[in-house]
Short mmCIF file of C-alpha atoms in Angstrom, two decimals:
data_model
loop_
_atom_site.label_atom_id
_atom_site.label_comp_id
_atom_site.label_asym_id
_atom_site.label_seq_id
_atom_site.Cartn_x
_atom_site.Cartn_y
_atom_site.Cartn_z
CA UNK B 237 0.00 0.00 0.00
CA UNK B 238 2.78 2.48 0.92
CA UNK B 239 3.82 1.90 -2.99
CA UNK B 240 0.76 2.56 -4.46
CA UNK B 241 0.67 5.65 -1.92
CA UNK B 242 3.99 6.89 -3.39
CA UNK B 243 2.73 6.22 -7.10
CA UNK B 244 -0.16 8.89 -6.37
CA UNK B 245 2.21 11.01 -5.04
CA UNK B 246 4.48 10.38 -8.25
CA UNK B 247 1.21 10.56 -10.46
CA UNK B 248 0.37 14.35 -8.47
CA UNK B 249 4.09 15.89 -9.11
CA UNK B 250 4.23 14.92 -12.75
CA UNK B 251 0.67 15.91 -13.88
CA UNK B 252 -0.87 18.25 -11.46
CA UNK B 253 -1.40 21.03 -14.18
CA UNK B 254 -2.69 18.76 -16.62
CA UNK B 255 -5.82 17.37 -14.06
CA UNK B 256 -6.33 21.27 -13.35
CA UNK B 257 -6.40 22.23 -16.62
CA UNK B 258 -8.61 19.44 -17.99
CA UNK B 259 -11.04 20.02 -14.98
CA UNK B 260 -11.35 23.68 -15.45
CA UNK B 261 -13.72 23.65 -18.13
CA UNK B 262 -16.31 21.44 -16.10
CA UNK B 263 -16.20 23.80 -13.11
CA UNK B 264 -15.24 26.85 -14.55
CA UNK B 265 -12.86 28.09 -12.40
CA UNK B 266 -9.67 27.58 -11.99
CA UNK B 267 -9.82 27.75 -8.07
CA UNK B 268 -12.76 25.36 -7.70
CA UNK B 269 -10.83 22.85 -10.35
CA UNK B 270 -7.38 23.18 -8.22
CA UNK B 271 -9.87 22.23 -5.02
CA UNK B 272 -11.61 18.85 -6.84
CA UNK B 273 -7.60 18.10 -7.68
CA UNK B 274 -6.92 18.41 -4.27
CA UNK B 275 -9.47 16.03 -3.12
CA UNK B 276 -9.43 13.90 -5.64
CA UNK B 277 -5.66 12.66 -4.85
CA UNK B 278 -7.13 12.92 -0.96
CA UNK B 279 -9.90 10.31 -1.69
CA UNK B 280 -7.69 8.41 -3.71
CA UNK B 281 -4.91 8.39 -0.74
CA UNK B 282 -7.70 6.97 1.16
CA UNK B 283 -9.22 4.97 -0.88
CA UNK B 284 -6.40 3.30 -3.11
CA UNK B 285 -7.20 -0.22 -2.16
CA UNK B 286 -10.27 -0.40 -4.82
CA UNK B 287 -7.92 0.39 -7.47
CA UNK B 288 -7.90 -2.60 -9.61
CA UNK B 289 -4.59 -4.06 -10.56
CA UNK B 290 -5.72 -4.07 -14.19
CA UNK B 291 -6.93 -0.42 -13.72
CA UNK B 292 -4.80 2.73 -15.17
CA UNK B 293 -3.98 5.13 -11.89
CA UNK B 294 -4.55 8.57 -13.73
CA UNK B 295 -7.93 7.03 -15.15
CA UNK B 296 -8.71 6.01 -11.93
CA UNK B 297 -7.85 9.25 -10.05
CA UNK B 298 -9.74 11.28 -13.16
CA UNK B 299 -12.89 9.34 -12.41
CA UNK B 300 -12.42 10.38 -9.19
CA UNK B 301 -12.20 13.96 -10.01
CA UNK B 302 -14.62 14.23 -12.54
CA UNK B 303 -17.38 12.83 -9.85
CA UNK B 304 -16.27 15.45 -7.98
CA UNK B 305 -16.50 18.35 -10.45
CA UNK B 306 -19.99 16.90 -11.60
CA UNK B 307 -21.29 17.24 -8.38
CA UNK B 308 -19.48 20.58 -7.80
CA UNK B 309 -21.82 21.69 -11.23
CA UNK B 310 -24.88 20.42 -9.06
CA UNK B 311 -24.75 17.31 -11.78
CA UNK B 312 -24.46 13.27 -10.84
CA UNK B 313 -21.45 11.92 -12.46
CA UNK B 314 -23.35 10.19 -14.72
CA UNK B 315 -25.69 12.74 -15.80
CA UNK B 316 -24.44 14.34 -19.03
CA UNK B 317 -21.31 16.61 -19.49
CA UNK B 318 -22.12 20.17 -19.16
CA UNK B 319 -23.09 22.36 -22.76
CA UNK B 320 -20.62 25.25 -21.87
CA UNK B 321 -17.35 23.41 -21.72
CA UNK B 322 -14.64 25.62 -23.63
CA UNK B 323 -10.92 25.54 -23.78
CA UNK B 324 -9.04 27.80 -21.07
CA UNK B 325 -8.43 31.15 -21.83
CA UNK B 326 -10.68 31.19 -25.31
CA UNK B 327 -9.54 35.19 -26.11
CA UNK B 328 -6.36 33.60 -27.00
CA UNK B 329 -7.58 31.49 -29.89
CA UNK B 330 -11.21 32.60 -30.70
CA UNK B 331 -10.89 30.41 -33.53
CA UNK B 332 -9.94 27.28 -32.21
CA UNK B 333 -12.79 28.08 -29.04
CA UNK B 334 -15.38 28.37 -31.62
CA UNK B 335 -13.97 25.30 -33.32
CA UNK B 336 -14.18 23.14 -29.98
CA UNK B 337 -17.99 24.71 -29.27
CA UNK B 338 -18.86 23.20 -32.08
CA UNK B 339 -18.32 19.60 -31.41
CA UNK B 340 -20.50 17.62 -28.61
CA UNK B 341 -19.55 17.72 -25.12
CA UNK B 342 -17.97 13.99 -25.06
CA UNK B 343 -15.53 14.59 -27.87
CA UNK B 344 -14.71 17.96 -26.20
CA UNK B 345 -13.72 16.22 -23.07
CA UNK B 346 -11.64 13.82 -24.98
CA UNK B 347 -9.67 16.84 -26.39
CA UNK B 348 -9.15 18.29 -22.90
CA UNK B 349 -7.93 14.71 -21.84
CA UNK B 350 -5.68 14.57 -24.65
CA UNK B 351 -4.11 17.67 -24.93
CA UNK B 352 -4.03 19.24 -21.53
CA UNK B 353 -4.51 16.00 -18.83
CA UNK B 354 -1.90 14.57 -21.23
CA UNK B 355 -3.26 11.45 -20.85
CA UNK B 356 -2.52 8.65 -23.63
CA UNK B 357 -5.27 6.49 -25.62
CA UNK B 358 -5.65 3.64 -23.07
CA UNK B 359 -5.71 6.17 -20.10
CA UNK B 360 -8.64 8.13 -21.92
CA UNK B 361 -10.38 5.15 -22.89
CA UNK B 362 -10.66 3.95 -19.35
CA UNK B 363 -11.56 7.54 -18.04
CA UNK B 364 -14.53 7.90 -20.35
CA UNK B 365 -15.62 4.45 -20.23
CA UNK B 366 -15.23 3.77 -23.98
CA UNK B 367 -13.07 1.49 -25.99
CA UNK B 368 -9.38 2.15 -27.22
CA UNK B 369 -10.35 1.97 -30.48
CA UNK B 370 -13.35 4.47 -30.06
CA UNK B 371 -10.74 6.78 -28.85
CA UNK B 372 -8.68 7.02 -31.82
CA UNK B 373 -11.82 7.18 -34.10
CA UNK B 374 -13.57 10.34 -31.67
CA UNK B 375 -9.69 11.83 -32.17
CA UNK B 376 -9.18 11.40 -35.62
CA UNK B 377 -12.94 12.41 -36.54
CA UNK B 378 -12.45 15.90 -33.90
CA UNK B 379 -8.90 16.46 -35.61
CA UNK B 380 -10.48 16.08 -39.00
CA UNK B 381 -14.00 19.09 -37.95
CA UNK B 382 -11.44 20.93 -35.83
CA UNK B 383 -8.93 21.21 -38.91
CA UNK B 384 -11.48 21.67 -41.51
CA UNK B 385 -12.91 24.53 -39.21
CA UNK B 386 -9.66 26.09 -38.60
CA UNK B 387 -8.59 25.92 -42.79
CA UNK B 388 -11.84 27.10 -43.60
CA UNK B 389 -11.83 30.53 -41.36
CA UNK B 390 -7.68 31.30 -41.42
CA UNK B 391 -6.94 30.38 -44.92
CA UNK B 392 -10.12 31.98 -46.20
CA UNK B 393 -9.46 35.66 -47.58
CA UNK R 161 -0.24 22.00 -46.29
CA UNK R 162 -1.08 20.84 -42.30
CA UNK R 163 0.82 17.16 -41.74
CA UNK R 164 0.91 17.06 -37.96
CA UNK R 165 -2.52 17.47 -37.16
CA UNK R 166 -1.80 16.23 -33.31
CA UNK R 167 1.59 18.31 -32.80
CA UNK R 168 -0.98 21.66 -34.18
CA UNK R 169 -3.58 20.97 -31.77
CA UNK R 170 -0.93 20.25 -28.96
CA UNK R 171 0.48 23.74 -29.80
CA UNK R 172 -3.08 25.90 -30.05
CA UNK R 173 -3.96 24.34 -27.14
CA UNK R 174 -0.94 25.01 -25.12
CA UNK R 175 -0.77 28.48 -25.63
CA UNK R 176 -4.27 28.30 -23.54
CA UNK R 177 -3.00 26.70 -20.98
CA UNK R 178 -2.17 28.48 -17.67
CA UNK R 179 1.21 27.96 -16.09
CA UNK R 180 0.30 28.85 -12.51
CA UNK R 181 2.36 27.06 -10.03
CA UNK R 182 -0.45 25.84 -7.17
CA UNK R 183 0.61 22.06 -6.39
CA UNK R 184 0.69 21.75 -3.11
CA UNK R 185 1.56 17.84 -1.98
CA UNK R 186 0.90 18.42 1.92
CA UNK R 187 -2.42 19.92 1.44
CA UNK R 188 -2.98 16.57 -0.20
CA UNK R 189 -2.05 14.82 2.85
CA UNK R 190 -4.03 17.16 5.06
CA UNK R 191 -6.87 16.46 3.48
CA UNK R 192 -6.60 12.61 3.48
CA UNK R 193 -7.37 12.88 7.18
CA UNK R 194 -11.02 12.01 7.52
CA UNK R 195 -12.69 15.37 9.79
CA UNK R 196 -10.36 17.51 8.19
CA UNK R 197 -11.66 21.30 7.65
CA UNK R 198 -12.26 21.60 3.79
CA UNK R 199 -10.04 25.10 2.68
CA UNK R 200 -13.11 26.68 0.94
CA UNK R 201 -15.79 24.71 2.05
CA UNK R 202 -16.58 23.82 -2.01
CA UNK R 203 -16.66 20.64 -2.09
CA UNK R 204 -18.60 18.26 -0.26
CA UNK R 205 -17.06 14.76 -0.60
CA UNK R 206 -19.71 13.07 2.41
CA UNK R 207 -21.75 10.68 1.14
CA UNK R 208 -25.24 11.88 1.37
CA UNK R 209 -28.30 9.35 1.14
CA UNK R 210 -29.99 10.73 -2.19
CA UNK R 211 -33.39 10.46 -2.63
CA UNK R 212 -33.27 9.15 -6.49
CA UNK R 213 -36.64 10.43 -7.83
CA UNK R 214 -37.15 7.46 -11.17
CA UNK R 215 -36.91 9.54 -14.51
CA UNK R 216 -38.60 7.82 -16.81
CA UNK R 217 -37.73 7.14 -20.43
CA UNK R 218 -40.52 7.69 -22.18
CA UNK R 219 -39.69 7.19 -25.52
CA UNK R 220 -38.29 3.69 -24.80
CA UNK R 221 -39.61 1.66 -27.33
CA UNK R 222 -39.90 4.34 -29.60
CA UNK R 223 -36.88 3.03 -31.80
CA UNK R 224 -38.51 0.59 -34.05
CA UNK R 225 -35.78 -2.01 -35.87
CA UNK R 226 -36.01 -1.22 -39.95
CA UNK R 227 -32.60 -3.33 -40.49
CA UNK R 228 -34.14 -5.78 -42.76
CA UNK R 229 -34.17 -2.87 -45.24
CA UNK R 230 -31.23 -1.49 -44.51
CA UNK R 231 -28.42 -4.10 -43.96
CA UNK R 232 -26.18 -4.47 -46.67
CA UNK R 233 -26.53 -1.17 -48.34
CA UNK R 234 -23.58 0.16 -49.73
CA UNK R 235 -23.10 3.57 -47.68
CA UNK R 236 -23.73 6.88 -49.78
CA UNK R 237 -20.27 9.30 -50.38
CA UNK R 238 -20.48 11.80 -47.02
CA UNK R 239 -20.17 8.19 -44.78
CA UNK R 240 -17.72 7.25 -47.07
CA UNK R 241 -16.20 10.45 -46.56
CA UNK R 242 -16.18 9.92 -43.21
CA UNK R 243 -14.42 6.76 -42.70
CA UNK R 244 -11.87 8.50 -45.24
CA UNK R 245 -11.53 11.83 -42.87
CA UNK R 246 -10.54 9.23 -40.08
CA UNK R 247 -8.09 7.34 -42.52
CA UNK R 248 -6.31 9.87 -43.45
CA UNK R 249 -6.16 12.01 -40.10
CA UNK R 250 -4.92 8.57 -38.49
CA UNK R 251 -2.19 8.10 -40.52
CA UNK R 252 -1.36 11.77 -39.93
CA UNK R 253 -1.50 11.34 -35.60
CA UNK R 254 0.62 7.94 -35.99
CA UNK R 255 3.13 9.48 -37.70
CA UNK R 256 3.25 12.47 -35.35
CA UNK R 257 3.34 9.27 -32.54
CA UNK R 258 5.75 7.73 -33.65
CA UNK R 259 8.08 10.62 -34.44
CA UNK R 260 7.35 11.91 -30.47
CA UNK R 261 7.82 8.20 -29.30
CA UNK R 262 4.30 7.77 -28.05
CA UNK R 263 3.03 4.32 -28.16
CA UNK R 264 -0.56 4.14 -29.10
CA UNK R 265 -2.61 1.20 -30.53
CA UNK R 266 -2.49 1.76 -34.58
CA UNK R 267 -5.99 2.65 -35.80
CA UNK R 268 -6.82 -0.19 -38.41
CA UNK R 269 -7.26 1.35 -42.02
CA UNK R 270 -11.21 1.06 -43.28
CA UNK R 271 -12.16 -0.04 -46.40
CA UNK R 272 -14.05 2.91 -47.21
CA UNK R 273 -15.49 1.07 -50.63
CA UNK R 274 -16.81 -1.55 -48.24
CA UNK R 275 -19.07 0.82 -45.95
CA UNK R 276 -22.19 -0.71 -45.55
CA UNK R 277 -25.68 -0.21 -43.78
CA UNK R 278 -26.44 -2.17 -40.62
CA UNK R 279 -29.16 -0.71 -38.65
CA UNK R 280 -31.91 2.22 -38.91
CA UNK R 281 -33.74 2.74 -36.17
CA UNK R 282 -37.21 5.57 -35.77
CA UNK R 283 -36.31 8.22 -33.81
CA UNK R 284 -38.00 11.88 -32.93
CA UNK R 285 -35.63 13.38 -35.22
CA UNK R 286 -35.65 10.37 -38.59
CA UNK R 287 -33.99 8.09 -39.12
CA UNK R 288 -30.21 7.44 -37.03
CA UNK R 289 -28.42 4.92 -39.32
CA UNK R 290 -25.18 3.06 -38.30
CA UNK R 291 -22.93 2.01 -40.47
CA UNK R 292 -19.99 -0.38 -40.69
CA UNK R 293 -16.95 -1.19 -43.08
CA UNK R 294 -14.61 -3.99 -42.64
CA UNK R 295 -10.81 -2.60 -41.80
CA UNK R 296 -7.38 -3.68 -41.40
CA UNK R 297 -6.44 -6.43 -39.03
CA UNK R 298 -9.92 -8.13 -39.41
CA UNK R 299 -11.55 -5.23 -37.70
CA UNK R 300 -13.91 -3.30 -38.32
CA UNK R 301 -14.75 0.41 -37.87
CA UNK R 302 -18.46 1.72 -37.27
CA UNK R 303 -20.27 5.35 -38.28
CA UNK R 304 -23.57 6.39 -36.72
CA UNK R 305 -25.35 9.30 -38.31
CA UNK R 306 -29.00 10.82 -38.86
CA UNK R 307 -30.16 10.18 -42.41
CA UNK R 308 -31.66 14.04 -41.95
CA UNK R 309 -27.77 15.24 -41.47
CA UNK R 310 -26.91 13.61 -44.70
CA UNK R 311 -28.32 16.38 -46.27
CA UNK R 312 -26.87 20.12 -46.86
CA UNK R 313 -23.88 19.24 -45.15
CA UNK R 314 -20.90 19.77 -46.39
CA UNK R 315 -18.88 17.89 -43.90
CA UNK R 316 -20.03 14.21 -42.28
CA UNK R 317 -21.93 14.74 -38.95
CA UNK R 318 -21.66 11.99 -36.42
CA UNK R 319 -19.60 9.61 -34.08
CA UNK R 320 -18.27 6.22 -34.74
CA UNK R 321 -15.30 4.21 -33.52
CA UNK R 322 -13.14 1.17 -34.29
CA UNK R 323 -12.62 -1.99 -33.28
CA UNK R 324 -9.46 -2.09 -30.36
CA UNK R 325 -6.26 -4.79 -31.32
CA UNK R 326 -7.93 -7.13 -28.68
CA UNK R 327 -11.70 -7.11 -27.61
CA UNK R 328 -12.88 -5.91 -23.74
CA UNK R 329 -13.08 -8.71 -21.62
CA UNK R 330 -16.86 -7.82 -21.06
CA UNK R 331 -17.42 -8.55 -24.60
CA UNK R 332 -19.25 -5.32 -24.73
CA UNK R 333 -17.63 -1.66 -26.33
CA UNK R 334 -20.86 0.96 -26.06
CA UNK R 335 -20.94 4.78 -25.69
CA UNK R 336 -24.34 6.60 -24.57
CA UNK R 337 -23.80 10.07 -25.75
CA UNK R 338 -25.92 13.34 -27.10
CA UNK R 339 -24.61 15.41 -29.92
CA UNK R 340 -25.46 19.49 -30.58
CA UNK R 341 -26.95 18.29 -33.65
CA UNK R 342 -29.77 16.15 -31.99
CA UNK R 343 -29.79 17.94 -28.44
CA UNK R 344 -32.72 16.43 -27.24
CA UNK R 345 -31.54 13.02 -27.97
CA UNK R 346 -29.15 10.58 -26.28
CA UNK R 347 -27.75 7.83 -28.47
CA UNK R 348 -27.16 4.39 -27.06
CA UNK R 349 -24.69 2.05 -29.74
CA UNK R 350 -22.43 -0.32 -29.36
CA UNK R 351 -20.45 -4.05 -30.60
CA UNK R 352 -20.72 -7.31 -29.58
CA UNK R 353 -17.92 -9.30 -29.50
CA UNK R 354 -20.07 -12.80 -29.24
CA UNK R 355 -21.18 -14.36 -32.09
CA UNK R 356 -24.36 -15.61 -31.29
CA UNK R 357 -26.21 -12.64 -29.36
CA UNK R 358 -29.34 -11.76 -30.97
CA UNK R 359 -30.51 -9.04 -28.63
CA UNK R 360 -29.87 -6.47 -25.96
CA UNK R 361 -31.61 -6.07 -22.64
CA UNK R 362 -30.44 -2.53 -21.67
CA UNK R 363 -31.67 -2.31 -17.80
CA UNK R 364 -32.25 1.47 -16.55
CA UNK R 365 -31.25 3.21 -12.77
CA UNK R 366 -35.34 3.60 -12.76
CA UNK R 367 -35.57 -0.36 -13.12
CA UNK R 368 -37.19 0.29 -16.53
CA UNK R 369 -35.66 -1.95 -19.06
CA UNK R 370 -35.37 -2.32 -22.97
CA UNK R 371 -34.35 -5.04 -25.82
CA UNK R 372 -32.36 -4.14 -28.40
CA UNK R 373 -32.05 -6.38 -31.60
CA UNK R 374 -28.47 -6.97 -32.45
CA UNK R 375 -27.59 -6.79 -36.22
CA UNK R 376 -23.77 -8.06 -37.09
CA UNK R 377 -22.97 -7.44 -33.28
CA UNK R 378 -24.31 -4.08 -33.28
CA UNK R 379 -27.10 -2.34 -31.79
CA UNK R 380 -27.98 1.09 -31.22
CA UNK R 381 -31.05 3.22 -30.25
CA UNK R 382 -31.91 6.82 -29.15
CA UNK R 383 -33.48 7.72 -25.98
CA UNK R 384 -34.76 10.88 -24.74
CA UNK R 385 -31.99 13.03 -23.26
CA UNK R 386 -32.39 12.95 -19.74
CA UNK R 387 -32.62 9.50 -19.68
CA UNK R 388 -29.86 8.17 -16.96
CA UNK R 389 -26.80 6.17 -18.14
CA UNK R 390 -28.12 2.43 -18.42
CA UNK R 391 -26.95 0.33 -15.20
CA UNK R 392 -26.53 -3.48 -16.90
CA UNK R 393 -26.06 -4.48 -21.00
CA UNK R 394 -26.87 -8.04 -21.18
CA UNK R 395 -26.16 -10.07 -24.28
CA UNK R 396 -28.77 -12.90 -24.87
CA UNK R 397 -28.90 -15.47 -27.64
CA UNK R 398 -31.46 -16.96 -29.36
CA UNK R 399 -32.50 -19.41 -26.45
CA UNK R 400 -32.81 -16.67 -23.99
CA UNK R 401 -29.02 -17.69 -22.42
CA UNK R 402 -27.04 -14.86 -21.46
CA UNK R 403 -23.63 -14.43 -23.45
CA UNK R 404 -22.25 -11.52 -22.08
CA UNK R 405 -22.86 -8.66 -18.97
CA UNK R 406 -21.88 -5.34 -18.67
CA UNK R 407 -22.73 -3.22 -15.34
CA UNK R 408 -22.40 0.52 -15.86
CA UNK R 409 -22.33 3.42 -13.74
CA UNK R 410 -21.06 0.81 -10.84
CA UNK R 411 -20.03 3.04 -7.48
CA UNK R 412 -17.18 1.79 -6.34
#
């Protein structure tokens, strides 16, 4: 136990930011996100004997989290994902904001995942409940709106 | 020309990205201690005995099964399109992978000539068609779209995925999701990996419960969107015999 205690510790130091980060568009704040991080490593402390051994830490710890931030938008964890998730900061990159509005609520989770949690293809996969495979499809099919999107209102005259 | 489509999203999203420095390990520990005082008093981690009031879906049932009609025909250009889109921006994020030393599971390349109906089901908003086309590695990849968004659109509208290199142990790979497009409708899909299941009982939180027909070892259906994430999948075959079990949404 005092291993998988120092592997959550390990897991914290390396990819605090990227938990915040991807959290922060669920609560919308980046103080209230920084508090369900906080707890969500606490309740995993305490409760890191249900983690399966075939079970991916930082999924396990995100599911953790995003129970957490569901309930901190008043939602159940399994109701669905809030409509007004948006990247951070969306002055800096209007374009890419309005890009990421414009795909569902699951796929934009996926993107926070992937590009600020970090997390790889199997980690997502578990943390959504989906299959591997589904992952790579939801990615590829996001790149291919998000890049269309993007072309269509920066190359355009 | 744009050949790193994951490495260009990394970087836009990036330069969102805060770089506040709040980590704070011991506050971790603090707050491991059960009876500890919560900093802001935000977040309320007790377990509270919740009165689940049963929401029911009333528009189970409201899918009717039209795959007799359907199965088998060939899929029209904007689903080809789409299982092209996911070809070619695959091959772009395995390159950018592999160049960055990331391991990820290779998507399988779909036969895009090969795209084929499976399933239509009635919904409030037409017709919500899922399609299938056989792909590299014997697997196959899967496209679920409206017939309704088939039209005007420049672009494919919809959500699909692929088979993974080996299948989940509970047989089952679904996803129960809405989409902007259809806000006021959740759609339930998934694959089988059994051969012999012929239908889905999907069991509900409000101990409401619906069969599915499975087609190829897919089923899907739309619900209305409040409708709770389903609690149990259950594969049966054609003597009633259940082949496979999936419990959702378990609490741990």
């Amino acid at each position: 136990m005092r291993r998988l205690d120092s592997l959550i510790e390990q897991l914290y130091r390396d990819r605090y930011d990227g938990f915040r980060d991807a959290l922060t568009p669920i609560v919308r704040s980046r103080e209230v996100a920084r508090d369900v991080v906080q707890e969500a490593f606490a309740c995993a402390l305490r409760d890191s004997a249900k983690l399966r051994r075939d079970e991916s830490l930082a999924a396990w710890v995100w599911q953790i989290a995003f129970r957490l931030a569901m309930r901190e938008r008043g939602r159940r964890h399994d109701d669905e994902l809030p409509h007004d998730l948006t990247i951070l900061h969306p002055e800096r990159d209007p374009v890419l904001a309005a890009a990421v509005r414009s795909l569902s609520p699951r796929r934009r989770l996926i993107l926070f995942l992937r590009y600020y949690a970090d997390f790889t293809y199997p980690e997502i996969a578990q943390s959504v409940g989906v299959a591997e495979g589904t992952v790579a499809a939801t990615l590829a099919q996001a790149h291919a709106a998000l890049l269309d999107l993007l072309m269509s209102k920066e190359v355009a005259p | 020309m744009i050949t790193d489509a994951d490495g260009l999203l990394a970087d836009r999203f990036a330069a969102t990205r805060d770089s506040h420095e709040d980590a704070d390990w011991s506050d971790v520990l603090r707050r491991r201690t059960p009876g500890r005082q919560v900093d802001r008093g935000r977040v309320r981690l007790v377990a509270v005995a919740v009165a689940v009031i049963a929401v029911v879906p009333t528009a189970i049932g409201l899918a009717g099964p039209l795959h007799d009609l359907f199965f088998g025909r060939p899929a029209p250009p904007i689903v080809k399109q789409a299982f092209a889109q996911q070809n070619r921006m695959a091959r772009l994020m395995h390159t950018w992978q592999k160049a960055h030393g990331e391991t990820v599971p290779a998507m399988p390349r779909v036969e895009t000539a090969k795209a084929h109906g499976v399933l239509a089901v009635k919904t409030h908003d037409g017709l919500l068609l899922l399609w299938a086309a056989p792909s590299s590695g014997g697997r196959e990849c899967w496209f679920i779209d409206f017939a309704a968004d088939q039209v005007n659109h420049r672009r494919p509208l919809g959500d699909g995925g692929c088979d993974s290199p080996t299948p989940p142990a509970s047989k089952f790979a679904p996803s129960f999701s809405w989409s902007a497009t259809h806000p006021t409708l959740k759609v339930l899909s998934g694959r089988l990996y059994v051969d012999d299941a012929v239908a889905v009982i999907v069991s509900f939180p409000n101990h409401r419960s619906a069969t599915l027909p499975v087609v190829d070892r897919y089923f899907v259906a739309a619900y209305p969107r409040s409708t709770r994430v389903p609690t149990k999948l259950a594969a049966i075959n054609r003597h009633g015999h259940v082949v496979a079990t999936l419990i959702l949404n378990e609490h741990r």
